Coordinates of C-alpha atoms and ligand atoms in Angstrom, one line a residue:
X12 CA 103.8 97.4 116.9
X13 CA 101.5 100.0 117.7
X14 CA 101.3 102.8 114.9
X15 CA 99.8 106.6 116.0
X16 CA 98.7 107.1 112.7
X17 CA 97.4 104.7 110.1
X18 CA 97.4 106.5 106.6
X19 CA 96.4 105.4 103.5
X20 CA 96.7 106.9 99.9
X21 CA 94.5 104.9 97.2
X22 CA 96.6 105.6 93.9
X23 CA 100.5 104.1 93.2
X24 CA 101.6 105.9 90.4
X25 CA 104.5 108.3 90.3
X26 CA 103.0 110.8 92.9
X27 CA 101.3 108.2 95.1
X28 CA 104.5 105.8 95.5
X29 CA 107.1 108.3 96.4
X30 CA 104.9 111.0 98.6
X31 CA 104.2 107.8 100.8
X32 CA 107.8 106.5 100.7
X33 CA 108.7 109.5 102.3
X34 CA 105.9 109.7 104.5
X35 CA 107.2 106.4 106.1
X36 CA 110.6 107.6 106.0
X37 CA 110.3 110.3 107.7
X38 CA 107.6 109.4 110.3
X39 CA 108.3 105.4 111.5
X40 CA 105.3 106.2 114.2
X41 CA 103.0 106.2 111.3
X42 CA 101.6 103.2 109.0
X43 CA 101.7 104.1 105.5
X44 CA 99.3 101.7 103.3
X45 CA 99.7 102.3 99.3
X46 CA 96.4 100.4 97.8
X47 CA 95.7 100.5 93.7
X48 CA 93.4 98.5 91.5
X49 CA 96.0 97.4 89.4
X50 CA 97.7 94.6 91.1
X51 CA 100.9 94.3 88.2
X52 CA 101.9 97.8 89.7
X53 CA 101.2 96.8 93.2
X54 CA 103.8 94.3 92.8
X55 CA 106.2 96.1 91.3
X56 CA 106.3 97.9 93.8
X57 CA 106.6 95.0 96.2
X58 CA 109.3 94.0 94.3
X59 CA 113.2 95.1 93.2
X60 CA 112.2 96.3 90.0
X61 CA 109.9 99.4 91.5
X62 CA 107.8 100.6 88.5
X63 CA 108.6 104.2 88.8
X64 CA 112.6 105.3 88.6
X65 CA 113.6 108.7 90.7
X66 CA 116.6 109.0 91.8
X67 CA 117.4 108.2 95.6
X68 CA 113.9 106.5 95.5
X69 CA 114.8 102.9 95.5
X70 CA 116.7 103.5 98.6
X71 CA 114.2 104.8 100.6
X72 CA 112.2 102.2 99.6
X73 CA 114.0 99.1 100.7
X74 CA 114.3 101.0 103.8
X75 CA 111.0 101.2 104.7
X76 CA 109.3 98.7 103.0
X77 CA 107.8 95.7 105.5
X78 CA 108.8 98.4 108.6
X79 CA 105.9 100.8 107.8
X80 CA 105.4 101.2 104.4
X81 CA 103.2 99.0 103.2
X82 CA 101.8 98.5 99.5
X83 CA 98.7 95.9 98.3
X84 CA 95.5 95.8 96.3
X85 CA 93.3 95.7 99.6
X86 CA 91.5 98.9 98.9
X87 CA 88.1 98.4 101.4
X88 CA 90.3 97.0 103.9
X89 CA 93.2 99.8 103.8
X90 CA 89.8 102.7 103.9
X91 CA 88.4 100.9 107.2
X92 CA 91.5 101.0 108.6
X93 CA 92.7 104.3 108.1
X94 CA 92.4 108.0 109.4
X95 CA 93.6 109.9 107.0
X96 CA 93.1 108.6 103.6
X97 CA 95.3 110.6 100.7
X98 CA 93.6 110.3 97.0
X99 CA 96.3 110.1 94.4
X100 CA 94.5 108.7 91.3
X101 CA 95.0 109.7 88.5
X102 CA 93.0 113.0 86.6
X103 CA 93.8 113.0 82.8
X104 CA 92.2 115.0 80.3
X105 CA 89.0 113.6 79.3
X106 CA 88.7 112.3 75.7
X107 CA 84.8 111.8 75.1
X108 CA 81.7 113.9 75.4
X109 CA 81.5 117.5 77.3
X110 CA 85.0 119.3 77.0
X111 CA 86.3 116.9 75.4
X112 CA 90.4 117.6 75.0
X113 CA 90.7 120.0 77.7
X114 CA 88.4 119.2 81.1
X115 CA 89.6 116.9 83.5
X116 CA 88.5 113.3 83.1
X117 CA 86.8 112.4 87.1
X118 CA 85.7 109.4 86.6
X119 CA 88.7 107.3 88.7
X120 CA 88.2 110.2 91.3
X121 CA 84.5 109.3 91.7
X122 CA 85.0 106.1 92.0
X123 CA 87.5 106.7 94.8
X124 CA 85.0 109.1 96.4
X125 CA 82.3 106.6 96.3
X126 CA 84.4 103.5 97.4
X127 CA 84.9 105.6 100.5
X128 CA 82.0 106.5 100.9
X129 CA 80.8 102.4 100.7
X130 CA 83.4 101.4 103.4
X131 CA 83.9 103.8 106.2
X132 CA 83.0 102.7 109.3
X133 CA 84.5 105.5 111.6
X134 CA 85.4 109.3 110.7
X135 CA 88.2 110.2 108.2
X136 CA 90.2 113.0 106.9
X137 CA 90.2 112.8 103.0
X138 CA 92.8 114.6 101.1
X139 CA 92.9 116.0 97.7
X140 CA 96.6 115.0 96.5
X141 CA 95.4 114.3 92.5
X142 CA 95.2 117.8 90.8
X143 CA 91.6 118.8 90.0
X144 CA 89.3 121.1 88.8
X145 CA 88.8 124.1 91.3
X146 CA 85.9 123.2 93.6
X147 CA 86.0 119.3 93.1
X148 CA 86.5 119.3 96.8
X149 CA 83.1 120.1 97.2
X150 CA 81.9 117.2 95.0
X151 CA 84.0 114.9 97.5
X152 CA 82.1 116.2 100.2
X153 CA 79.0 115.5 98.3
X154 CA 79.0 112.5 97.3
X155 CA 80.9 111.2 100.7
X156 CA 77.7 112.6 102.7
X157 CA 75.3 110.9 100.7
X158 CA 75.5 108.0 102.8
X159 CA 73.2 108.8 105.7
X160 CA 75.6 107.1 108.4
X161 CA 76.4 109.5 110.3
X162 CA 80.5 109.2 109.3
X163 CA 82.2 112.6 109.7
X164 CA 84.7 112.8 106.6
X165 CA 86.7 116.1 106.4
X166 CA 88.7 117.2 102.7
X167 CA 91.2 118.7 102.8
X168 CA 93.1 120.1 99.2
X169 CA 97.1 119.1 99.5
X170 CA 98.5 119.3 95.8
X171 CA 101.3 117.8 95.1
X172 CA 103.8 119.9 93.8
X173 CA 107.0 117.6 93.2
X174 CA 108.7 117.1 89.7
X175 CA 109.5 113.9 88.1
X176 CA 113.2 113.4 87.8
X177 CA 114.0 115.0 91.4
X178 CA 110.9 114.0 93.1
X179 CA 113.0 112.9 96.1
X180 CA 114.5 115.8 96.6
X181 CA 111.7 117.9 96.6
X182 CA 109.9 115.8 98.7
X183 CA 112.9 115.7 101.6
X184 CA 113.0 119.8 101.0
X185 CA 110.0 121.3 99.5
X186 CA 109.7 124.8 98.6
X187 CA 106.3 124.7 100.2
X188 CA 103.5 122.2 101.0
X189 CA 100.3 124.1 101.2
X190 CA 97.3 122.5 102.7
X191 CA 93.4 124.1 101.9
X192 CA 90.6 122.8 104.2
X193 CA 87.1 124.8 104.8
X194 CA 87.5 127.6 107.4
X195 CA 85.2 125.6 109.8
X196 CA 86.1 123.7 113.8
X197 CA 86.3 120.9 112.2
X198 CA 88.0 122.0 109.0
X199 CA 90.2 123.4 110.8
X200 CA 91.5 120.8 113.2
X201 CA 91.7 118.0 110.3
X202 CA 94.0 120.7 108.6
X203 CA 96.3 120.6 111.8
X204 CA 96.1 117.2 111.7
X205 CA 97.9 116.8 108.1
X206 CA 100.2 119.9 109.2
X207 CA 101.3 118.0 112.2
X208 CA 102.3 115.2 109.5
X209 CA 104.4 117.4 107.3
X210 CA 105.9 119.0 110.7
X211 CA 107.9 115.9 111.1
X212 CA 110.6 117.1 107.9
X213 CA 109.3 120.3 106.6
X214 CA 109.7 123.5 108.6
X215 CA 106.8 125.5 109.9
X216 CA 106.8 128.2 107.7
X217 CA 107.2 126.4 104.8
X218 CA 103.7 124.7 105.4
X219 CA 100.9 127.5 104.3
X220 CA 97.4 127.0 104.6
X221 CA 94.4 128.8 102.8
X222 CA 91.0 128.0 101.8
X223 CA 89.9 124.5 100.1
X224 CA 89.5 126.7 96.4
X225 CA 92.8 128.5 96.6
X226 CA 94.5 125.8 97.0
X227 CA 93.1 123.5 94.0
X228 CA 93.3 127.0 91.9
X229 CA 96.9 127.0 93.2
X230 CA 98.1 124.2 91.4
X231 CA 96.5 124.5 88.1
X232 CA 98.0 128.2 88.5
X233 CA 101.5 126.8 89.8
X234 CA 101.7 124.5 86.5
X235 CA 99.8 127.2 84.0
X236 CA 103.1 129.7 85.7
X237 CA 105.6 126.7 84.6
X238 CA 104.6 126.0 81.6
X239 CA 104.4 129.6 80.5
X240 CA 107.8 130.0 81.2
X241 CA 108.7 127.5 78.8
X242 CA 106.8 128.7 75.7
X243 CA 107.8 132.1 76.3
X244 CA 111.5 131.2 76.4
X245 CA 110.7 128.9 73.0
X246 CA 109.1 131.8 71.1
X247 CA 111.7 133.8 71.9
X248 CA 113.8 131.3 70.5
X249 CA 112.3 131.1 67.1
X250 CA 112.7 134.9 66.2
X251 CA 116.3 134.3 67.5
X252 CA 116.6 131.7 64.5
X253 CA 115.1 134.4 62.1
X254 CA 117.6 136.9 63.6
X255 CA 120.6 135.5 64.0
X256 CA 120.6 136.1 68.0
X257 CA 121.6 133.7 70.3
X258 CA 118.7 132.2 73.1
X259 CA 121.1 131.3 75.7
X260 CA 122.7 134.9 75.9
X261 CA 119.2 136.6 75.3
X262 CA 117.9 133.9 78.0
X263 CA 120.7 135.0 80.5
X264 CA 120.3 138.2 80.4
X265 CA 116.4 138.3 80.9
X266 CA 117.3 135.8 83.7
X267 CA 120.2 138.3 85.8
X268 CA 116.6 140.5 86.1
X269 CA 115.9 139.5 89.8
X270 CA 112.2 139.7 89.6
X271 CA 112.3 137.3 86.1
X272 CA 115.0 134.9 87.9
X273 CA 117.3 132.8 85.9
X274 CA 115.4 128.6 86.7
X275 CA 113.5 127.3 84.0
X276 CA 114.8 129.6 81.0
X277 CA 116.0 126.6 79.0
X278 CA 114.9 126.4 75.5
X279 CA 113.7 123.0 74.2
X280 CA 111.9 121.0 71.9
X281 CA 109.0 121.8 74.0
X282 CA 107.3 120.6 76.9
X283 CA 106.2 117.3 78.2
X284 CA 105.0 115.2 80.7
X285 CA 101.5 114.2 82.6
X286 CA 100.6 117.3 83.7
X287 CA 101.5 120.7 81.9
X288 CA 99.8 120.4 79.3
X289 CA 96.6 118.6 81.1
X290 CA 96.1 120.8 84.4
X291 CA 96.5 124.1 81.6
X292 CA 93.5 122.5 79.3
X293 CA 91.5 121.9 82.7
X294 CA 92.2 125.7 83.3
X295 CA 91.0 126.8 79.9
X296 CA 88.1 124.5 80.7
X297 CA 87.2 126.2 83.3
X298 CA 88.0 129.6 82.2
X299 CA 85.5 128.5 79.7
X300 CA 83.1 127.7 81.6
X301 CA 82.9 131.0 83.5
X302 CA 82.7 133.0 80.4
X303 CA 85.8 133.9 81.0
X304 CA 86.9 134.0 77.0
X305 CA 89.9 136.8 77.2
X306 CA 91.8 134.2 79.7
X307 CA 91.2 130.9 78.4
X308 CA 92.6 132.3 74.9
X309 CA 95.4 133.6 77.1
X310 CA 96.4 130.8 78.7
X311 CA 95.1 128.2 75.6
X312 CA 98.3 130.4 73.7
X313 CA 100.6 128.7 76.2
X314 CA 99.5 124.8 74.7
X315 CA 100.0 126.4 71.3
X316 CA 103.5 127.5 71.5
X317 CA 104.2 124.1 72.9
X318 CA 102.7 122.6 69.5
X319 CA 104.4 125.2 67.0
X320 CA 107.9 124.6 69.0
X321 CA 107.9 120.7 68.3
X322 CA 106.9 121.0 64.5
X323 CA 109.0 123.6 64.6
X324 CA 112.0 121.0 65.3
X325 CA 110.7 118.6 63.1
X326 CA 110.2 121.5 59.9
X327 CA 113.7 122.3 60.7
X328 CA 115.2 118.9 60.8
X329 CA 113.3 118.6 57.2
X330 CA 114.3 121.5 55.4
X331 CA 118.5 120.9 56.6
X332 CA 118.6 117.4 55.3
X333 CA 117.3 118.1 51.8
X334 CA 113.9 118.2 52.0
X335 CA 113.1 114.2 52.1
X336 CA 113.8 112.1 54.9
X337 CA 112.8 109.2 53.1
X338 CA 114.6 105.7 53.9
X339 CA 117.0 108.5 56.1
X340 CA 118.4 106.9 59.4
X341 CA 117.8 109.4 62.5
X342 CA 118.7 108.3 65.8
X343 CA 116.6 109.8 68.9
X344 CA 119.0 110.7 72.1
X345 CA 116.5 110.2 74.8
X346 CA 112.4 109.5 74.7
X347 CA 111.8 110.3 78.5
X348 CA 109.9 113.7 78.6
X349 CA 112.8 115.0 80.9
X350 CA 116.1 113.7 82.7
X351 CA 116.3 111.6 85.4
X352 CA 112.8 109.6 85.0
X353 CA 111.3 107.2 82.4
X354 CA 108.2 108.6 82.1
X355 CA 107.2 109.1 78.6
X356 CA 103.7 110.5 79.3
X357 CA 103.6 113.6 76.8
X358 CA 107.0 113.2 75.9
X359 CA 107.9 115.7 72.5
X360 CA 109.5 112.4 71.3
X361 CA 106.7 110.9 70.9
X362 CA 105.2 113.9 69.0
X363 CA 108.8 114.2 67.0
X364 CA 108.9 110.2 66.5
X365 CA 105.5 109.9 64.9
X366 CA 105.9 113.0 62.2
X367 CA 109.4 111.7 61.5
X368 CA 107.4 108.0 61.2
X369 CA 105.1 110.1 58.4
X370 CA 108.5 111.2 56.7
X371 CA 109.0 107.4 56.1
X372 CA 112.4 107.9 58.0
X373 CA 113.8 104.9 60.0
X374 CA 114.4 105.8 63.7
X375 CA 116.7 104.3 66.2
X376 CA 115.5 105.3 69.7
X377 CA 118.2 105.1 72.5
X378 CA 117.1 106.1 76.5
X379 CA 118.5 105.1 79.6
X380 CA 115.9 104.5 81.2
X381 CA 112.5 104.9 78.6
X382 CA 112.8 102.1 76.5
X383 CA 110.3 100.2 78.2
X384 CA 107.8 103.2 77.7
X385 CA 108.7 104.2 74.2
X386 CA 108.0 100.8 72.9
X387 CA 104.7 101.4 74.2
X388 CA 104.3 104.6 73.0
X389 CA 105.1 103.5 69.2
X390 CA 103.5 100.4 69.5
X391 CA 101.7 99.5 66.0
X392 CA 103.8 101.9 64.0
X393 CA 107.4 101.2 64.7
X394 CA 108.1 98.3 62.1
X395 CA 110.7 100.8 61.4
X396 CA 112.3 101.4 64.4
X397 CA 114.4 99.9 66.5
X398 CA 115.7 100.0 70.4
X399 CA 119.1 100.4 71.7
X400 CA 120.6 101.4 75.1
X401 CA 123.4 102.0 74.1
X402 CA 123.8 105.4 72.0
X403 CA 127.0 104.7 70.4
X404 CA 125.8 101.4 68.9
X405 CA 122.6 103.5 68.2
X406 CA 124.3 106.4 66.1
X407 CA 125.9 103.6 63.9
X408 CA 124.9 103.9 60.2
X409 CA 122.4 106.9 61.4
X410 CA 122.5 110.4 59.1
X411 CA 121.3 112.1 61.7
X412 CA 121.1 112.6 65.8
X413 CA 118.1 114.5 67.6
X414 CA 118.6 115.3 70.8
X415 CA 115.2 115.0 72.6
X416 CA 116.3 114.8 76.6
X417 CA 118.4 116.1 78.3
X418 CA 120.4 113.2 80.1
X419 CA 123.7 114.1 81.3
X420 CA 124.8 110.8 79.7
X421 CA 124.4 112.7 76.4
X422 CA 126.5 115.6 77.2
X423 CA 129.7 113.5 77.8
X424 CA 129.8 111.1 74.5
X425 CA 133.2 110.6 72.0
X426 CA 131.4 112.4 69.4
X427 CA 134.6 112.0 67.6
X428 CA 133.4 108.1 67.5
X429 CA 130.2 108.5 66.8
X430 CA 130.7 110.5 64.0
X431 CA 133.0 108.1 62.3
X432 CA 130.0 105.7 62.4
X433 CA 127.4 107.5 61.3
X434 CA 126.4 108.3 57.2
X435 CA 128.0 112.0 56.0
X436 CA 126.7 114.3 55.9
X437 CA 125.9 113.8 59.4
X438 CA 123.5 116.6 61.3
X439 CA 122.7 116.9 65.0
X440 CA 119.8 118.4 65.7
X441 CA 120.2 119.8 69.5
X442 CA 116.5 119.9 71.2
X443 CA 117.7 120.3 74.5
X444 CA 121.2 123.0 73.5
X445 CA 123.4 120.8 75.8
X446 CA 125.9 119.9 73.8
X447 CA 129.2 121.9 73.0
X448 CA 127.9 122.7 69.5
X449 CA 131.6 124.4 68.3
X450 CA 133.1 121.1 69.3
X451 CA 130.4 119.1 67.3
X452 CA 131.2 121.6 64.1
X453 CA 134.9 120.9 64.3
X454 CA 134.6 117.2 64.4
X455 CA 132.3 117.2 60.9
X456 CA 128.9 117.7 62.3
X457 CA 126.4 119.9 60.6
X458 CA 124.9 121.3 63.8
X459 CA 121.3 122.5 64.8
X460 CA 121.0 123.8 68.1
X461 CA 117.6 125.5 69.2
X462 CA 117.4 129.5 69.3
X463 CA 121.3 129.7 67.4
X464 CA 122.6 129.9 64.4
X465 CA 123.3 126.8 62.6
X466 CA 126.8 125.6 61.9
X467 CA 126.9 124.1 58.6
X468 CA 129.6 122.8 56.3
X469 CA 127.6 123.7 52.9
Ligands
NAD521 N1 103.3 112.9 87.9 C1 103.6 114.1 88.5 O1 104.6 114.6 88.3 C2 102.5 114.8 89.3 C3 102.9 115.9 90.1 C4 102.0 116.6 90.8 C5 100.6 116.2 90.8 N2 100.3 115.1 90.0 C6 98.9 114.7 90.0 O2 98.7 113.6 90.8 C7 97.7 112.7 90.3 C8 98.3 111.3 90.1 O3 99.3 111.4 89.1 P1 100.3 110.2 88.8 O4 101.3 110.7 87.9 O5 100.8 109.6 90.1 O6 99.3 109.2 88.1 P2 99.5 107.7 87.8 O7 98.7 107.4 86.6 O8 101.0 107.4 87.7 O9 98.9 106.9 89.0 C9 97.6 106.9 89.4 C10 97.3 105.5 89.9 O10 95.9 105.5 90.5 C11 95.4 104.2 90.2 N3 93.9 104.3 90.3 C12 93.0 105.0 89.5 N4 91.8 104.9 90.0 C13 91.8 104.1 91.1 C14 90.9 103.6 92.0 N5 89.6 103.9 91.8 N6 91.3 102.8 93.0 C15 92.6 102.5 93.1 N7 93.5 103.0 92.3 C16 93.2 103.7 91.3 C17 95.9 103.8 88.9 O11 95.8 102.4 88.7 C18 97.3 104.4 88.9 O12 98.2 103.4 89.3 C19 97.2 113.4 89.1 O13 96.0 114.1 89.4 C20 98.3 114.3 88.6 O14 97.8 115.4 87.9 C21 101.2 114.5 89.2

């Protein structure tokens, strides 16, 4: 079959994989090549066991799959081949020499840059879908027109802006997709290229368009926003504790305020996941580096609220069980950094699981879908923990619970049973406040939720 378009996107990790999925699901007159370097994950995604779980995703990929999604490890073949070529590797925070802990770590991006660069044969549009520093475009261009061969390449700067857990979703019906290319001709056409793409599913004006710079600030800004939300709704929550004033009421009513809005006002154990935390030290980085002091420290504060919030949990979990958890049994509801995905990347459980390690306390972990990760994660220091998917055999013989995601799975248990298993006095420690926490008091519990009072029966 004759495709119009052959695309490529070098990078099959959880952005990669499912942008491309629905790429060929939504536009069968375009071949969709997913390449990476690491062939284990190349064929796990050729396989039944797909390496990244989203809900809806597996679907759309058997559908398309061998029609016109296509994924291997022939990275110089798939960049001759292709027009547009979509860069999804991955950008994590770099953890040796200048800005060490907070700048982005380009190395896997340079390498992209400059395997292009090696293979092209005929013109290409390159887009930015990896979050980066704000101008990194320009060291694309760079390095792609070192290569005297007279090979037009275009970038173009298309964040991604979907969130693990309900990637699908957002994919099928973003809020926007927003596309930065340089105000030149040619600039401008290779934008309207990738807009015609989008134009398949997405409607018109939901596809904006600025310059190359404001749309790499964009994201970093976009996730800086998120995240901010988060800790301010968490340090709220701690003089709640102090005060005996209840989060989700004080939450709700900030929330009715139209121009606050009531989405992502949940308190938690704190933040998680591959990119919060990373794209906000990249901003601080950069802040930073334009002697920009007053705003680094402002948005720096937003990292450190997400630190104090999950030793917070662990302080608290300390001080109600008697000071010691010594030899103590806790069972961890959930390791994934969110619902509805088994990325651990981040994840306050991993944070919560090592201090409680330090407190010599034995942990049972339980996830639905983590497990795999979180053995990872503990790897080397979890000769006293142990792996269970099922959280009713999990709570057996435990003193205590901590709720660390916020599965639906969770919210729905026989508590009644669980309790009966478990070692009295028995706490629950709610890091997510989605349990019925009246309910839990009644059956025995001594209860902990996050920005309430504690229901104790001392
Ligand atoms: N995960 C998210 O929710 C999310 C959302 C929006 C944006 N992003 C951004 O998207 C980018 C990718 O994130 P991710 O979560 O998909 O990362 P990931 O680690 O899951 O996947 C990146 C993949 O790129 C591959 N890779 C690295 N260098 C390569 C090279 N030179 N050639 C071929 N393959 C190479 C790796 O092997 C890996 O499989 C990051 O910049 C991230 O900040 C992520």
């Amino acid at each position: 079959m004759n495709f119009e378009k052959n695309i490529l996107c070098i990078g099959a990790g959880y952005v990669g994989g499912p942008t491309m999925a629905i790429i060929a699901y939504k536009c069968p007159q375009y071949r969709v090549t997913v390449v990476d370097m690491n062939s284990e994950r190349i064929a796990e995604w050729n396989s039944d066991d797909l390496p990244v779980y989203e809900p809806g995703l597996d679907k759309i990929v058997k559908t398309v799959r061998g029609r016109n999604l296509f994924f291997n490890t022939e990275i110089e073949q798939g960049i001759k081949e292709a027009e547009i070529i979509f860069v999804s590797v991955n950008t994590p925070t770099k953890t040796f020499g200048a800005g060490a802990g907070l700048a982005a770590d380009l190395q896997y991006w340079e390498k992209t840059a400059r395997q292009i660069c090696q293979c092209a044969q005929s013109p290409k549009i390159i887009v930015e879908k990896s979050t980066l520093p704000v101008r990194t475009a320009l060291a694309m261009e760079r390095i792609l027109t070192s290569n005297d061969n007279g090979i037009r390449f275009d970038v173009l700067s298309n964040p991604e802006f979907l969130a693990e857990g309900t990637a699908i979703n957002d994919l099928e019906n973003p809020d926007r997709v927003l596309i930065g290319s340089r105000q030149t001709e040619s600039g401008l056409k290779a934008r309207d290229e990738l807009v015609e793409i989008y134009a398949n599913w997405v409607p018109i004006e939901r596809i904006i368009t600025s310059d190359t710079w404001s749309s790499e600030l964009s994201k970093l800004a976009a996730n800086a926003f998120l995240a901010q939300r988060i800790s301010s709704i968490n340090s709220i929550s701690a003089l709640c504790e102090k005060t005996d004033a209840n989060i989700t009421d004080v939450a709700n009513a900030v929330g009715t305020d139209s121009r606050v809005g009531n989405r992502f006002l949940n308190v938690s154990v704190g933040f998680g996941g591959s990119c919060f935390e990373k794209d906000i030290l990249n901003l601080v980085y950069l802040c930073q580096n334009y002697a920009l002091h007053e705003v680094a420290d402002y948005w720096a504060s937003v990292v450190k609220i997400n630190e104090y919030q999950k030793n917070r949990f662990v302080l608290n979990m300390i001080t109600a069980m008697f000071n010691t958890l010594v030899g103590k049994k806790i069972c961890l509801f959930g390791f994934a950094f969110k619902a509805n995905t088994g990325d651990t990347r981040e994840s306050p459980a991993i944070f919560i699981a090592k201090r409680l390690i330090e407190e010599k306390a034995e942990l049972v972990v339980t996830d639905p879908k983590a497990l795999k990760n979180a053995r990872i994660d503990l790897n080397g220091i979890d000769s006293n923990v142990s792996y269970m998917e099922d959280p009713y055999e999990a709570a057996v013989g435990c003193h205590a619970i901590a709720i660390l995601t916020e599965w639906d799975l969770y919210r729905n248990l026989e508590f009644e049973k669980i309790y009966r298993s478990m070692i009295k006095p028995a706490f629950i420690f709610d890091g997510r406040n989605i349990l019925d926490h009246k309910k839990l008091f009644q059956i025995g519990f001594n209860v902990f939720p996050i920005g309430k009072p504690a229901l104790t029966h001392f």
